[in-house]
GROMACS .gro file of C-alpha atoms in nm:
model
  159
    1UNK     CA    1  11.657   9.344  14.315
    2UNK     CA    2  11.769   9.080  14.152
    3UNK     CA    3  11.832   8.731  14.412
    4UNK     CA    4  12.002   8.492  14.186
    5UNK     CA    5  12.264   8.680  14.281
    6UNK     CA    6  12.312   8.619  14.604
    7UNK     CA    7  12.577   8.335  14.769
    8UNK     CA    8  12.511   8.195  15.130
    9UNK     CA    9  12.699   8.124  15.396
   10UNK     CA   10  12.647   7.990  15.718
   11UNK     CA   11  12.758   7.871  16.005
   12UNK     CA   12  12.761   8.043  16.398
   13UNK     CA   13  12.828   8.392  16.472
   14UNK     CA   14  13.114   8.422  16.670
   15UNK     CA   15  13.134   8.776  16.739
   16UNK     CA   16  12.997   9.037  16.682
   17UNK     CA   17  13.132   9.395  16.663
   18UNK     CA   18  13.066   9.726  16.653
   19UNK     CA   19  13.122   9.890  16.277
   20UNK     CA   20  13.285  10.247  16.094
   21UNK     CA   21  12.945  10.381  16.246
   22UNK     CA   22  12.633  10.321  16.523
   23UNK     CA   23  12.456  10.195  16.210
   24UNK     CA   24  12.683   9.960  16.158
   25UNK     CA   25  12.764   9.640  16.275
   26UNK     CA   26  13.107   9.323  16.221
   27UNK     CA   27  13.011   8.913  16.231
   28UNK     CA   28  13.273   8.632  16.226
   29UNK     CA   29  13.006   8.352  16.129
   30UNK     CA   30  13.259   8.060  16.229
   31UNK     CA   31  13.173   7.752  15.870
   32UNK     CA   32  13.337   7.397  15.849
   33UNK     CA   33  13.575   7.603  15.609
   34UNK     CA   34  13.700   7.846  15.865
   35UNK     CA   35  13.636   8.182  15.879
   36UNK     CA   36  13.410   8.445  15.730
   37UNK     CA   37  13.320   8.831  15.858
   38UNK     CA   38  13.035   9.015  15.722
   39UNK     CA   39  12.911   9.376  15.766
   40UNK     CA   40  12.610   9.450  15.883
   41UNK     CA   41  12.460   9.754  15.775
   42UNK     CA   42  12.071   9.942  15.710
   43UNK     CA   43  12.017   9.776  15.442
   44UNK     CA   44  12.072   9.409  15.586
   45UNK     CA   45  11.822   9.275  15.589
   46UNK     CA   46  11.714   9.034  15.889
   47UNK     CA   47  11.424   8.797  15.859
   48UNK     CA   48  11.217   8.870  16.124
   49UNK     CA   49  11.416   9.119  16.260
   50UNK     CA   50  11.582   8.832  16.471
   51UNK     CA   51  11.875   9.001  16.733
   52UNK     CA   52  12.199   8.797  16.648
   53UNK     CA   53  12.383   8.741  16.910
   54UNK     CA   54  12.688   8.462  17.014
   55UNK     CA   55  12.641   8.128  16.934
   56UNK     CA   56  12.312   8.159  16.680
   57UNK     CA   57  12.317   7.945  16.334
   58UNK     CA   58  12.269   8.176  16.095
   59UNK     CA   59  12.259   8.197  15.697
   60UNK     CA   60  12.404   8.486  15.571
   61UNK     CA   61  12.367   8.635  15.219
   62UNK     CA   62  12.589   8.835  15.005
   63UNK     CA   63  12.583   8.955  14.614
   64UNK     CA   64  12.840   8.828  14.413
   65UNK     CA   65  12.886   9.120  14.159
   66UNK     CA   66  12.992   9.320  14.457
   67UNK     CA   67  13.371   9.428  14.474
   68UNK     CA   68  13.515   9.242  14.827
   69UNK     CA   69  13.855   9.380  14.960
   70UNK     CA   70  14.122   9.088  14.934
   71UNK     CA   71  14.189   8.993  15.289
   72UNK     CA   72  14.228   8.645  15.436
   73UNK     CA   73  13.917   8.571  15.585
   74UNK     CA   74  13.684   8.658  15.351
   75UNK     CA   75  13.465   8.945  15.435
   76UNK     CA   76  13.163   9.064  15.346
   77UNK     CA   77  12.888   9.275  15.248
   78UNK     CA   78  12.582   9.083  15.478
   79UNK     CA   79  12.249   9.096  15.200
   80UNK     CA   80  12.016   8.905  15.391
   81UNK     CA   81  12.067   8.674  15.684
   82UNK     CA   82  11.826   8.413  15.827
   83UNK     CA   83  11.836   8.303  16.151
   84UNK     CA   84  11.839   7.982  16.203
   85UNK     CA   85  11.681   7.709  16.439
   86UNK     CA   86  11.717   7.276  16.540
   87UNK     CA   87  11.768   7.132  16.216
   88UNK     CA   88  11.681   7.435  15.948
   89UNK     CA   89  11.813   7.503  15.639
   90UNK     CA   90  11.714   7.736  15.507
   91UNK     CA   91  11.629   7.790  15.057
   92UNK     CA   92  11.683   8.123  14.835
   93UNK     CA   93  11.605   8.023  14.473
   94UNK     CA   94  11.351   8.062  14.153
   95UNK     CA   95  11.031   7.842  14.153
   96UNK     CA   96  10.853   7.778  13.932
   97UNK     CA   97  10.541   7.695  13.848
   98UNK     CA   98  10.499   7.355  14.076
   99UNK     CA   99  10.731   7.451  14.332
  100UNK     CA  100  11.093   7.274  14.172
  101UNK     CA  101  11.340   7.544  14.227
  102UNK     CA  102  11.531   7.672  13.936
  103UNK     CA  103  11.865   7.431  13.983
  104UNK     CA  104  11.549   7.128  14.016
  105UNK     CA  105  11.747   7.087  14.407
  106UNK     CA  106  11.443   7.146  14.611
  107UNK     CA  107  11.056   7.045  14.478
  108UNK     CA  108  10.795   7.188  14.732
  109UNK     CA  109  10.486   7.058  14.910
  110UNK     CA  110  10.310   7.341  15.092
  111UNK     CA  111  10.139   7.224  15.357
  112UNK     CA  112   9.839   7.395  15.590
  113UNK     CA  113  10.091   7.417  15.840
  114UNK     CA  114  10.406   7.584  15.591
  115UNK     CA  115  10.366   7.962  15.724
  116UNK     CA  116  10.367   8.148  15.378
  117UNK     CA  117  10.458   8.594  15.481
  118UNK     CA  118  10.672   8.849  15.228
  119UNK     CA  119  10.981   8.991  15.412
  120UNK     CA  120  10.834   9.216  15.611
  121UNK     CA  121  10.605   8.983  15.761
  122UNK     CA  122  10.280   9.064  15.565
  123UNK     CA  123  10.034   8.742  15.439
  124UNK     CA  124  10.077   8.668  15.075
  125UNK     CA  125   9.731   8.577  14.886
  126UNK     CA  126   9.921   8.483  14.534
  127UNK     CA  127  10.049   8.187  14.424
  128UNK     CA  128  10.431   8.116  14.483
  129UNK     CA  129  10.481   7.985  14.148
  130UNK     CA  130  10.722   8.142  13.964
  131UNK     CA  131  10.904   8.398  14.260
  132UNK     CA  132  11.184   8.358  14.406
  133UNK     CA  133  11.139   8.258  14.834
  134UNK     CA  134  11.351   8.204  15.072
  135UNK     CA  135  11.258   7.892  15.209
  136UNK     CA  136  11.267   7.721  15.616
  137UNK     CA  137  11.324   7.363  15.626
  138UNK     CA  138  11.432   7.061  15.789
  139UNK     CA  139  11.456   6.714  15.593
  140UNK     CA  140  11.400   6.620  15.201
  141UNK     CA  141  11.302   6.306  15.004
  142UNK     CA  142  11.603   6.148  14.845
  143UNK     CA  143  11.404   6.135  14.524
  144UNK     CA  144  11.506   6.381  14.199
  145UNK     CA  145  11.452   6.685  14.290
  146UNK     CA  146  11.460   6.690  14.668
  147UNK     CA  147  11.124   6.743  14.794
  148UNK     CA  148  10.995   6.914  15.181
  149UNK     CA  149  10.669   6.985  15.304
  150UNK     CA  150  10.817   7.377  15.409
  151UNK     CA  151  10.786   7.499  15.768
  152UNK     CA  152  10.786   7.901  15.639
  153UNK     CA  153  10.785   8.050  15.326
  154UNK     CA  154  10.910   8.377  15.206
  155UNK     CA  155  10.790   8.545  14.897
  156UNK     CA  156  11.119   8.789  14.753
  157UNK     CA  157  10.921   9.074  14.637
  158UNK     CA  158  11.083   9.248  14.383
  159UNK     CA  159  11.121   9.630  14.494
   0.00000   0.00000   0.00000
């Protein structure tokens, strides 16, 4: 799976409603730039299988190579949803052997307290470098690239 085409949208869930069938939902997310709608289907991965509720902070990722209807507000098919707690941020990126993001936007300092797992919650024992990672973090340094000690790292294993 090419996670490099995934685009994040972060905001607060305004509403959840039934979709076209019993296995889908429509989620309206309020961002600083307005409302964005997401279809949540059986293929949508929700990190930690969290139950989505109105008022939650989330980052929803959509595949920017898929066609979208030309409507307002925009509507995308959610591929991945991460629920954010407190002042958490999340980044999905390829990290090299030095744990620096491909675009030099973040460098990771892994601590003993960092939770490291696969998307289905299994323990990871391999090296994190040269893989696509979903990183939960709070604060960063002001260095270039910014550095952080992540709270959680999810290894996005290729399917």
